């Protein structure tokens, strides 16, 4: 069992076996019935959206073929292979490897699953990994102390606080205050307001681009999807997905200028179905299972499904399965390309986290 | 003549007469033929947009009445009156008044005109005003030094760098580097990336909301325009107008949550006319005279015209007149409400600058 009443630091030494010292085997298994909240979703979507939109499915204008499946898993594998090569080069050249640290407060089962994925990914590419586990009952200061320690740790180049932080009547964590402590140079999630400001302002460059948004753009580019001038709709306006994805699609960064015409649809939007149907490119990040039906899609649209929603399924091995925000079975008959859940945007998010950490390490170690 | 080879500081002592010491009478007159660039417009709009969109004007669905004219000048006067009362109260209570400083590089005639408006507005409400004038040939360091001096000056609560800074083959000013020097607490334009980041992130609050965006929202609210759930289109994605207006319309700040469904149309957008015609609320900030024709408007839309474009007019007193981005004569026949140019968003921008400076002073002086 995790000693929940004290903070503990665990260093990943490139062996998954050592993980069991930090997380018991039951904890590192996939969660049986995790909470439905997997993104930082502030919006509450009307339940009418999720109920009555089972209109007849439109046929694709092009032909009766089903959509191309955008394979995020294989794209992520390719990126991880490149990262692993870079890590080897770094190790041989200067004897150091990138280091990623995660601060985990409490034991949300979905958070544990996400952390496990990150540990595995770090292992695959040869990163050092460290975790600070704090009990749900810890103070805000304890989280800030853990962050400060990692800020000072020269072997750690990227730090993230696993969100969401536990919130209850008794315990409230001020995410803003906590993120302010995080060193900008190690903010590999890219959530610091100065980083978001630099992402938003044309002519400025953020140190890091938030991982899911970056992963979505990479999937579009690697799938040769034309973005310039096209209409894009982002469903959901969360700080970690919707907002940065909007910013990237609209302007892009550095040498990648995307110039889409972007609209954000959210829980207060009137006629979300009609607006979504205008999209050449759709990014669904509402956190609502099967929110987007076939009737919401423009024939031939490219659909990126960011949602990872566990739903009960007695027939599944763990009693649940993961589905996206998009009704996949209907989408494949309307869209020209679509990401599956799981195996779409999710693996790319982790790959982008590794890429950001590699960049941070290169910058810190002046390694080119 | 201005001694252009040296920096000079001029304090406004509540008398327009003293202005002549700093700016000669010819300089403080309206510019005869100012540059067409009045916003920080990065986008270059295709000339086809401005040529061939003279489709027949649609009639308003409601009736044949012309649109209500949203009187920005009178709304701004009301706000300035309230500010003047607050300044009097502050002066009586603690013997101090808010102070605004402007750094002006070069002698662009439109910039001089904007600065003159700010000086007049400060005079009206009883603010202290100071200006640092620098020659176009000055160094970036000289601008930063002027900023640093104002940062330290306790009688100055708000500072702004009059944009755009001169750019030529010989001389390049890095706006980002310069704005980084500006004290966040005095950034009354709200352009610092940390401020923009805090504006963008839900759950955070910026110290200052950029003035034009704030003025647009104030005009909508004072005109009782319903925003929640409505479709809004912002034309133009400049850092100083388009981006913050998008952010405010979509989320709002503090107790004002607006929740519009917002799209940004820009120079790369395909079919800008069709997208714009979907808007219940349109904010035009492209800096292109008469870009938006009647055929671009949804009948009954509310139209805020941010453009201030001088066009040659031999019959006008100064040889030019100001027009907006929206063809006013056509808009009044389609829209339900529209701002004029001049006298619409412009005066509100100045009023919001005063409001931000008052807030900054109250914060700095702990005056409630």
XYZ file of C-alpha atoms in Angstrom:
736
model
C 0.000 0.000 0.000
C 1.072 3.563 -0.634
C 2.030 5.333 2.580
C -0.509 8.025 1.896
C 0.279 10.191 4.871
C 3.797 11.059 3.851
C 5.386 12.292 0.698
C 7.710 9.941 -1.022
C 9.920 10.286 -4.020
C 10.482 7.410 -6.360
C 13.055 7.354 -9.100
C 12.389 5.341 -12.198
C 15.593 3.552 -13.183
C 14.536 2.200 -16.545
C 12.830 -0.807 -15.119
C 9.107 -1.297 -14.819
C 9.732 -3.787 -12.016
C 10.760 -0.985 -9.724
C 7.398 0.649 -10.197
C 5.830 -1.823 -7.819
C 7.696 -0.183 -4.970
C 5.711 2.981 -5.578
C 2.413 1.755 -6.911
C 1.012 -1.593 -5.945
C 0.017 -3.925 -8.749
C -3.666 -3.284 -8.197
C -3.015 0.419 -8.512
C -1.112 0.209 -11.762
C -3.757 -1.931 -13.416
C -6.256 -0.079 -15.516
C -8.899 1.539 -13.302
C -12.037 -0.556 -12.966
C -14.497 2.270 -12.916
C -12.755 5.586 -13.088
C -14.499 8.898 -12.777
C -16.004 10.288 -15.934
C -13.937 13.447 -15.571
C -10.763 12.921 -17.492
C -10.108 16.432 -18.822
C -10.202 19.761 -16.975
C -13.761 20.239 -18.053
C -15.309 23.326 -16.616
C -18.275 23.263 -18.920
C -21.328 21.266 -18.074
C -23.020 20.088 -21.211
C -26.764 19.844 -21.324
C -27.882 16.262 -21.204
C -30.134 16.930 -24.185
C -27.001 17.022 -26.317
C -26.169 13.480 -25.402
C -29.656 12.092 -25.757
C -31.644 12.924 -28.791
C -29.241 13.403 -31.622
C -29.564 10.077 -33.307
C -30.575 11.479 -36.665
C -30.221 9.337 -39.744
C -26.581 9.132 -40.752
C -25.579 11.137 -43.797
C -23.630 9.388 -46.447
C -20.210 10.576 -47.427
C -20.335 12.736 -50.534
C -17.215 11.147 -51.958
C -18.171 7.504 -52.025
C -19.416 4.784 -49.734
C -15.980 3.964 -48.362
C -15.481 4.284 -44.670
C -13.141 6.907 -43.284
C -9.408 6.451 -43.060
C -8.431 5.641 -39.497
C -5.710 7.983 -38.242
C -3.457 5.687 -36.277
C -2.148 7.743 -33.373
C -0.489 4.760 -31.777
C 1.779 4.092 -34.703
C 2.499 7.825 -35.205
C 3.438 8.023 -31.532
C 5.681 4.963 -31.833
C 7.594 6.601 -34.663
C 8.116 9.753 -32.627
C 9.213 7.737 -29.596
C 11.747 5.862 -31.743
C 13.262 9.170 -32.862
C 13.341 10.373 -29.257
C 15.062 7.162 -28.126
C 17.780 7.720 -30.735
C 18.278 11.276 -29.497
C 18.478 10.077 -25.897
C 21.159 7.532 -26.830
C 23.114 10.218 -28.623
C 22.818 12.492 -25.593
C 23.893 9.757 -23.194
C 26.900 8.821 -25.322
C 27.879 12.428 -25.868
C 27.457 14.022 -22.426
C 26.544 11.103 -20.187
C 23.125 12.469 -19.315
C 19.501 11.669 -20.155
C 16.333 13.766 -19.990
C 14.438 13.512 -16.716
C 10.683 13.840 -16.188
C 9.011 14.263 -12.795
C 5.338 13.894 -11.972
C 3.597 15.135 -8.867
C 0.607 12.982 -8.060
C -1.818 14.016 -5.335
C -4.261 11.378 -4.156
C -5.048 8.116 -5.873
C -7.626 8.825 -8.559
C -7.653 5.677 -10.582
C -7.669 7.456 -13.936
C -4.749 9.636 -12.794
C -2.848 6.518 -11.764
C -3.492 5.047 -15.198
C -2.263 8.200 -16.931
C 0.857 8.275 -14.723
C 1.505 4.625 -15.508
C 1.404 5.416 -19.227
C 3.917 8.205 -18.718
C 6.239 5.947 -16.730
C 6.087 3.291 -19.443
C 6.754 5.861 -22.148
C 9.757 7.293 -20.254
C 11.071 3.770 -19.875
C 10.694 3.106 -23.596
C 12.741 6.126 -24.678
C 15.348 5.962 -21.919
C 14.284 8.967 -19.819
C 14.840 9.177 -16.095
C 11.485 9.288 -14.304
C 10.678 10.505 -10.831
C 7.377 10.687 -9.011
C 6.357 12.569 -5.887
C 3.240 11.011 -4.463
C 1.266 13.046 -1.976
C -1.787 12.013 -0.021
C -5.115 13.599 -0.883
C -5.084 15.143 2.582
C -1.808 17.006 1.993
C -1.580 20.782 2.036
C -1.118 23.109 -0.917
C 2.275 23.996 0.563
C 3.339 20.345 0.402
C 2.600 20.312 -3.338
C 4.521 23.561 -3.794
C 7.454 22.135 -1.791
C 7.560 19.055 -4.021
C 7.559 21.345 -7.064
C 10.352 23.494 -5.611
C 12.467 20.406 -5.005
C 12.096 19.315 -8.611
C 12.748 22.893 -9.787
C 16.159 22.659 -8.098
C 16.901 19.087 -9.231
C 19.338 19.317 -12.166
C 18.566 15.751 -13.271
C 14.906 16.710 -13.857
C 14.157 18.735 -16.987
C 10.395 18.466 -17.125
C 7.842 18.565 -14.307
C 4.116 18.130 -14.383
C 1.397 18.127 -11.799
C -1.068 15.380 -12.645
C -4.442 17.079 -13.036
C -7.118 17.269 -11.831
C -6.040 17.872 -8.260
C -8.474 16.452 -5.722
C -11.180 18.920 -4.747
C -13.596 18.396 -1.928
C -15.454 20.421 0.630
C -12.594 19.903 3.068
C -9.734 20.264 0.648
C -9.222 22.847 -2.082
C -6.059 23.114 -4.154
C -5.468 26.371 -6.001
C -4.084 25.092 -9.316
C -3.087 28.601 -10.334
C -1.024 29.156 -7.204
C 0.630 25.763 -7.576
C 1.478 26.252 -11.266
C 3.033 29.637 -10.432
C 5.701 27.798 -8.419
C 6.671 25.598 -11.372
C 9.839 26.702 -13.158
C 8.920 27.962 -16.626
C 11.875 26.092 -18.135
C 10.488 22.796 -16.801
C 6.788 23.421 -17.544
C 6.588 20.642 -20.164
C 2.785 20.601 -19.982
C 2.896 24.231 -21.141
C 0.104 25.319 -18.781
C 1.872 28.272 -17.119
C 0.004 31.506 -17.987
C 3.164 33.123 -19.344
C 3.545 30.160 -21.670
C -0.114 30.334 -22.730
C 0.250 34.091 -23.256
C 3.253 33.522 -25.499
C 1.318 30.850 -27.376
C -1.614 33.226 -27.881
C 0.336 36.288 -28.991
C 1.416 36.343 -32.620
C 5.119 37.018 -32.917
C 5.958 35.374 -29.603
C 6.991 31.801 -28.980
C 6.097 29.676 -25.991
C 8.770 27.482 -24.448
C 6.402 24.523 -24.685
C 3.237 23.790 -26.636
C 0.608 21.937 -24.585
C 0.859 18.249 -25.419
C -2.637 17.304 -26.587
C -2.951 20.344 -28.849
C 0.506 19.689 -30.259
C -0.427 16.043 -30.779
C -3.589 16.996 -32.689
C -1.656 19.248 -35.056
C 1.008 16.581 -35.573
C -1.682 14.052 -36.483
C -3.193 16.470 -39.024
C 0.207 17.221 -40.547
C 1.315 13.614 -40.685
C -2.011 12.762 -42.329
C -1.463 15.477 -44.959
C -4.634 17.312 -43.963
C -4.809 20.769 -45.478
C -5.384 23.332 -42.712
C -4.800 26.797 -44.178
C -8.070 28.662 -44.667
C -10.198 25.650 -43.718
C -12.966 25.791 -41.149
C -12.100 24.101 -37.911
C -14.351 23.583 -34.916
C -13.004 22.766 -31.483
C -15.654 21.359 -29.151
C -14.779 22.229 -25.574
C -12.832 25.205 -24.265
C -10.751 23.630 -21.524
C -7.460 25.246 -20.601
C -5.489 22.096 -21.377
C -7.044 21.086 -24.706
C -9.665 23.369 -26.244
C -7.935 26.708 -25.789
C -4.412 25.723 -26.941
C -5.826 23.698 -29.852
C -7.801 26.735 -30.964
C -4.680 28.900 -30.734
C -2.537 26.433 -32.675
C -5.079 25.821 -35.426
C -5.663 29.506 -35.888
C -2.112 30.738 -35.938
C 0.348 27.971 -35.277
C 3.800 28.644 -33.947
C 7.292 29.308 -35.232
C 7.677 27.991 -38.752
C 4.347 26.183 -38.671
C 1.591 28.656 -39.506
C -1.774 26.953 -39.878
C -4.273 29.751 -40.470
C -7.509 27.802 -40.076
C -10.741 29.678 -39.416
C -11.577 28.336 -35.989
C -14.736 28.351 -33.883
C -15.044 27.031 -30.363
C -18.270 25.262 -29.496
C -19.044 24.813 -25.819
C -21.818 23.952 -23.446
C -23.546 27.320 -23.848
C -23.458 27.263 -27.663
C -26.819 27.396 -29.374
C -27.179 24.828 -32.186
C -23.831 23.075 -31.596
C -24.786 20.450 -34.151
C -25.208 23.002 -36.943
C -21.944 24.778 -36.151
C -20.036 21.512 -35.907
C -21.393 20.431 -39.265
C -19.552 23.389 -40.845
C -16.175 21.974 -39.840
C -13.645 20.659 -42.335
C -11.579 19.754 -39.291
C -13.219 18.811 -36.009
C -11.457 18.436 -32.681
C -13.838 17.004 -30.084
C -12.665 17.629 -26.534
C -15.820 17.916 -24.492
C -15.399 14.854 -22.308
C -18.917 13.669 -23.108
C -19.208 10.120 -24.475
C -20.649 9.971 -27.995
C -21.593 13.653 -27.954
C -20.833 14.009 -31.660
C -23.108 11.871 -33.793
C -22.845 11.250 -37.512
C -25.419 13.963 -38.135
C -23.041 16.523 -36.576
C -20.391 15.905 -39.230
C -19.798 17.494 -42.601
C -19.269 14.719 -45.146
C -15.547 14.358 -45.710
C -14.534 16.098 -42.478
C -11.389 15.105 -40.614
C -12.252 14.205 -37.029
C -9.862 14.143 -34.077
C -11.457 12.658 -30.992
C -9.738 13.793 -27.797
C -12.320 12.326 -25.416
C -11.340 9.342 -23.295
C -14.513 8.347 -21.516
C -14.755 5.105 -19.567
C -18.203 3.571 -19.724
C -19.450 0.530 -17.862
C -19.259 -2.654 -19.907
C -19.842 -5.926 -18.044
C -18.580 -7.896 -21.037
C -15.226 -6.145 -21.001
C -12.293 -7.627 -19.076
C -12.200 -4.798 -16.526
C -15.927 -4.067 -16.449
C -15.551 -0.909 -18.513
C -14.282 0.266 -21.875
C -13.070 3.596 -23.211
C -15.015 5.538 -25.800
C -14.501 8.977 -27.297
C -16.616 12.105 -27.628
C -17.441 11.052 -31.183
C -19.724 8.161 -32.073
C -17.056 6.251 -33.961
C -19.359 3.835 -35.780
C -21.323 6.738 -37.291
C -18.266 8.948 -37.893
C -16.466 6.397 -40.050
C -19.387 6.499 -42.470
C -19.353 10.313 -42.853
C -15.848 11.579 -42.202
C -12.878 11.218 -44.525
C -10.562 10.452 -41.604
C -11.075 9.843 -37.914
C -8.984 8.984 -34.859
C -10.037 5.967 -32.810
C -10.357 5.879 -29.010
C -8.176 4.432 -27.649
C -5.221 4.587 -30.028
C -5.731 8.042 -31.510
C -4.909 11.334 -29.823
C -4.049 9.717 -26.463
C -0.732 8.099 -27.467
C 0.252 11.283 -29.303
C -0.269 13.325 -26.127
C 2.235 11.158 -24.301
C 4.668 11.303 -27.245
C 4.456 15.108 -27.235
C 5.151 15.161 -23.494
C 8.332 13.190 -24.163
C 9.226 15.548 -27.007
C 8.727 18.603 -24.772
C 10.874 16.996 -22.078
C 13.599 16.197 -24.601
C 13.520 19.833 -25.763
C 13.713 21.026 -22.155
C 16.703 18.772 -21.481
C 18.492 19.863 -24.642
C 17.934 23.493 -23.698
C 19.073 22.993 -20.103
C 22.126 20.948 -21.079
C 22.978 23.101 -24.129
C 22.887 19.918 -26.204
C 22.149 20.336 -29.879
C 9.961 71.513 -33.429
C 10.450 68.443 -31.281
C 14.109 67.918 -30.361
C 14.108 64.506 -31.980
C 17.636 63.526 -31.022
C 17.057 63.514 -27.308
C 14.495 62.040 -25.027
C 12.355 64.469 -23.219
C 9.762 64.061 -20.536
C 6.750 66.286 -20.418
C 4.298 66.387 -17.592
C 0.732 67.255 -18.297
C -0.486 69.587 -15.570
C -4.166 69.645 -16.402
C -3.780 72.321 -18.992
C -3.890 71.778 -22.726
C -1.900 74.993 -23.172
C 1.154 73.320 -21.772
C 0.955 70.684 -24.455
C 2.349 73.149 -26.976
C 5.679 72.966 -25.195
C 5.942 69.312 -26.151
C 4.042 69.035 -29.392
C 3.846 71.985 -31.740
C 0.395 73.121 -32.794
C 0.797 71.586 -36.224
C 1.653 68.291 -34.599
C -1.334 68.213 -32.327
C -3.747 68.954 -35.160
C -5.379 65.960 -36.798
C -2.981 64.273 -39.222
C -3.532 65.331 -42.810
C -2.873 62.001 -44.402
C -1.978 59.420 -41.830
C -0.813 55.936 -42.684
C -3.484 53.351 -43.331
C -2.046 51.164 -40.620
C -3.826 52.026 -37.433
C -4.001 48.641 -35.703
C -1.288 46.051 -35.201
C -2.423 44.271 -38.300
C -0.230 41.382 -39.186
C -2.639 39.954 -41.715
C -2.620 41.138 -45.254
C -6.074 40.867 -46.702
C -6.544 39.943 -50.299
C -7.590 42.923 -52.349
C -10.388 40.834 -53.839
C -12.151 41.083 -50.486
C -12.296 44.826 -50.743
C -13.312 45.003 -54.390
C -16.066 42.786 -55.562
C -18.472 42.289 -52.712
C -21.086 44.848 -53.627
C -23.984 42.396 -53.707
C -27.520 43.682 -53.395
C -28.258 44.669 -49.844
C -30.494 42.331 -47.878
C -33.384 43.840 -46.061
C -33.716 43.497 -42.331
C -36.023 40.650 -41.427
C -37.630 42.652 -38.678
C -38.855 45.708 -40.532
C -37.557 48.437 -42.791
C -36.254 50.594 -39.958
C -32.596 51.433 -40.000
C -30.318 50.085 -37.315
C -29.956 51.643 -33.917
C -26.722 53.639 -33.748
C -24.649 52.622 -30.739
C -23.288 55.910 -29.480
C -19.805 55.173 -28.170
C -19.037 58.821 -27.604
C -21.868 59.343 -25.170
C -21.193 55.990 -23.414
C -17.562 57.045 -23.041
C -18.577 60.454 -21.660
C -20.656 58.782 -18.987
C -17.737 56.579 -17.975
C -15.359 59.529 -17.920
C -17.767 61.448 -15.683
C -17.751 58.568 -13.192
C -13.960 58.413 -13.362
C -13.690 62.190 -12.742
C -15.809 61.796 -9.604
C -13.543 58.999 -8.392
C -10.447 61.103 -9.075
C -11.889 63.986 -7.052
C -12.673 61.632 -4.182
C -9.130 60.248 -4.355
C -7.573 63.707 -4.405
C -9.669 64.893 -1.467
C -9.047 61.747 0.510
C -5.320 61.051 -0.034
C -4.099 64.047 -2.032
C -3.127 61.992 -5.042
C -4.435 61.439 -8.574
C -3.898 58.602 -11.078
C -0.977 59.132 -13.452
C -0.670 57.839 -17.010
C 2.560 57.843 -19.031
C 2.975 57.308 -22.754
C 6.165 56.453 -24.570
C 6.081 57.754 -28.101
C 8.805 56.794 -30.548
C 8.982 58.799 -33.752
C 6.332 61.130 -35.075
C 3.787 59.022 -36.942
C 0.936 61.388 -37.472
C -1.728 58.872 -36.530
C 0.184 58.025 -33.341
C 0.410 61.718 -32.494
C -3.340 61.985 -32.991
C -3.980 59.006 -30.709
C -1.638 60.435 -28.067
C -3.389 63.781 -28.288
C -6.728 62.049 -27.599
C -5.239 60.364 -24.544
C -3.832 63.648 -23.238
C -7.210 65.335 -23.658
C -8.983 62.457 -21.925
C -6.552 62.532 -18.987
C -7.128 66.262 -18.715
C -10.893 65.773 -18.681
C -10.888 63.355 -15.765
C -8.093 64.985 -13.758
C -5.289 62.456 -14.293
C -1.634 63.398 -14.308
C -0.144 62.753 -17.751
C 3.461 62.315 -18.745
C 5.014 61.617 -22.113
C 8.454 60.405 -23.085
C 9.139 61.282 -26.676
C 11.944 59.467 -28.405
C 13.308 60.015 -31.884
C 12.693 57.340 -34.498
C 16.458 56.827 -34.590
C 16.672 55.944 -30.885
C 17.842 52.544 -29.671
C 15.732 49.779 -28.169
C 17.651 50.356 -24.935
C 16.528 53.976 -24.865
C 12.888 52.815 -25.003
C 13.545 50.298 -22.244
C 15.244 52.983 -20.132
C 12.239 55.263 -20.508
C 10.000 52.381 -19.438
C 12.207 51.609 -16.442
C 12.059 55.220 -15.324
C 8.279 55.183 -15.408
C 8.235 51.786 -13.675
C 10.018 53.443 -10.736
C 7.965 56.663 -10.801
C 5.418 56.417 -7.962
C 3.259 59.176 -9.477
C 2.720 57.075 -12.612
C 0.259 54.175 -12.290
C -0.216 53.253 -15.933
C 2.303 53.142 -18.769
C 1.811 52.425 -22.422
C 4.071 52.285 -25.413
C 2.272 53.878 -28.349
C 2.150 51.197 -31.050
C 3.163 50.552 -33.730
C 6.829 51.245 -33.099
C 8.668 52.480 -36.179
C 10.101 49.668 -38.267
C 12.451 50.158 -41.167
C 15.359 48.398 -42.782
C 17.736 50.347 -40.561
C 15.740 50.238 -37.371
C 13.931 47.325 -35.782
C 12.284 47.467 -32.385
C 11.511 44.175 -30.669
C 8.088 44.911 -29.172
C 8.206 41.717 -27.145
C 11.497 42.622 -25.507
C 10.287 46.135 -24.775
C 6.981 44.984 -23.266
C 8.887 42.547 -21.043
C 10.461 45.547 -19.279
C 7.067 47.088 -18.487
C 5.924 46.550 -14.904
C 2.915 44.232 -14.913
C 1.154 46.441 -12.366
C 1.359 49.402 -14.751
C 0.547 47.536 -17.997
C -2.777 49.345 -18.512
C -2.897 48.294 -22.175
C -2.918 44.689 -20.922
C -0.562 43.478 -23.672
C 2.028 41.722 -21.476
C 2.020 37.961 -22.267
C 1.423 37.064 -18.630
C -1.628 39.302 -18.675
C -2.862 37.784 -21.953
C -2.221 34.300 -20.536
C -4.302 35.120 -17.481
C -7.029 36.513 -19.727
C -7.025 33.336 -21.815
C -7.031 30.797 -18.996
C -10.387 30.115 -17.395
C -10.200 30.511 -13.638
C -7.472 33.145 -13.785
C -7.842 36.898 -13.827
C -5.687 39.376 -15.703
C -4.679 42.584 -13.966
C -5.953 44.544 -16.961
C -8.270 43.767 -19.860
C -7.045 45.229 -23.179
C -8.901 48.470 -23.768
C -10.566 48.000 -27.162
C -11.843 44.522 -26.315
C -13.128 45.777 -22.979
C -14.763 48.730 -24.748
C -16.529 46.410 -27.208
C -17.984 44.305 -24.406
C -19.058 47.404 -22.488
C -20.878 48.692 -25.565
C -22.685 45.362 -25.978
C -23.666 45.281 -22.318
C -24.783 48.895 -22.192
C -26.853 48.263 -25.328
C -28.524 45.245 -23.683
C -27.275 42.867 -26.366
C -27.706 39.234 -25.404
C -24.349 37.449 -25.701
C -24.689 34.047 -24.009
C -24.849 31.228 -26.564
C -24.976 33.626 -29.525
C -22.699 33.328 -32.524
C -20.046 35.995 -32.643
C -17.528 36.589 -35.380
C -14.395 38.633 -34.851
C -12.779 39.759 -38.102
C -9.044 40.156 -37.592
C -6.776 38.341 -35.177
C -4.469 41.111 -34.020
C -2.883 40.836 -30.603
C -4.403 44.101 -29.432
C -7.991 43.712 -30.657
C -8.979 40.420 -32.309
C -7.430 37.989 -29.851
C -8.552 39.652 -26.590
C -12.026 40.332 -28.015
C -12.337 36.656 -28.938
C -11.259 35.653 -25.423
C -13.667 38.052 -23.733
C -16.656 37.145 -25.882
C -16.058 33.459 -25.414
C -15.480 33.370 -21.700
C -15.462 36.814 -20.176
C -13.778 37.550 -16.911
C -14.554 37.634 -13.217
C -18.269 38.046 -12.653
C -18.971 38.734 -16.314
C -19.219 35.444 -18.179
C -20.327 35.917 -21.751
C -20.247 32.458 -23.315
C -20.682 33.392 -26.964
C -19.733 30.888 -29.668
C -16.932 32.768 -31.330
C -15.163 32.377 -34.674
C -12.211 34.412 -35.858
C -12.150 35.312 -39.533
C -8.835 36.465 -40.946
C -7.024 37.068 -44.194
C -6.563 33.350 -44.886
C -10.204 32.430 -44.231
C -12.034 30.869 -47.121
C -15.495 32.376 -47.705
C -15.222 35.135 -45.074
C -18.506 36.593 -46.271
C -20.439 33.395 -45.565
C -18.909 32.933 -42.120
C -19.484 36.554 -41.187
C -23.124 36.261 -42.226
C -23.619 33.686 -39.469
C -22.824 36.237 -36.766
C -25.405 37.552 -34.335
C -22.612 39.785 -33.061
C -19.890 41.016 -35.391
C -16.692 42.758 -34.324
C -14.819 44.050 -37.376
C -11.163 44.763 -36.644
C -9.351 44.094 -39.890
C -8.146 47.606 -40.633
C -9.522 47.442 -44.170
C -11.892 50.251 -45.162
C -15.412 49.060 -46.032
C -14.352 45.393 -45.977
C -17.717 44.320 -44.570
C -20.552 45.060 -46.973
C -24.253 44.746 -46.301
C -24.254 41.313 -47.948
C -21.838 40.078 -45.247
C -24.356 40.744 -42.469
C -27.041 38.573 -40.976
C -30.240 40.609 -40.807
C -30.604 41.897 -37.268
C -26.947 41.444 -36.356
C -25.221 43.761 -33.893
C -22.145 45.272 -35.522
C -19.171 46.805 -33.723
C -16.788 48.517 -36.103
C -13.283 48.813 -34.666
C -11.633 50.013 -37.889
C -10.426 53.599 -38.066
C -9.262 54.046 -41.636
C -8.369 57.452 -43.010
C -9.256 57.833 -46.681
C -8.458 60.741 -48.930
C -11.353 63.192 -49.260
C -10.578 66.508 -50.954
C -13.916 67.902 -49.804
C -13.121 67.285 -46.158
C -11.495 69.999 -44.035
C -8.231 68.102 -43.626
C -8.209 66.351 -46.994
C -9.219 63.026 -45.508
C -11.966 61.449 -43.470
C -12.170 58.388 -41.232
C -14.209 55.345 -42.172
C -14.573 51.952 -40.552
C -14.124 48.361 -41.688
C -17.882 48.162 -42.194
C -19.758 49.918 -44.984
C -21.934 51.965 -42.649
C -24.554 53.023 -45.189
C -25.279 49.392 -46.063
C -24.970 48.104 -42.502
C -27.628 50.433 -41.092
C -30.132 48.827 -43.470
C -29.357 45.238 -42.405
C -28.108 45.269 -38.824
C -30.213 45.879 -35.751
C -27.485 48.023 -34.193
C -24.189 49.398 -35.395
C -21.382 51.610 -34.112
C -20.390 54.615 -36.220
C -16.818 55.576 -37.147
C -15.787 57.908 -35.658
C -17.780 58.027 -32.424
C -18.218 54.297 -31.777
C -15.576 51.966 -30.390
C -12.779 54.592 -30.519
C -13.958 56.799 -27.635
C -14.705 53.663 -25.578
C -11.117 52.471 -26.031
C -9.830 55.703 -24.499
C -12.409 55.517 -21.685
C -11.291 51.948 -20.895
C -7.663 53.090 -20.791
C -8.642 55.668 -18.185
C -10.593 53.024 -16.266
C -7.593 50.655 -16.288
C -5.335 53.470 -15.092
C -7.782 54.356 -12.319
C -7.825 50.690 -11.259
C -4.021 50.594 -11.309
C -3.817 53.727 -9.168
C -6.377 52.448 -6.683
C -4.447 49.188 -6.419
C -1.086 50.909 -6.004
C -2.395 53.444 -3.491
C -4.610 50.941 -1.639
C -7.529 53.289 -2.234
C -10.971 51.721 -2.249
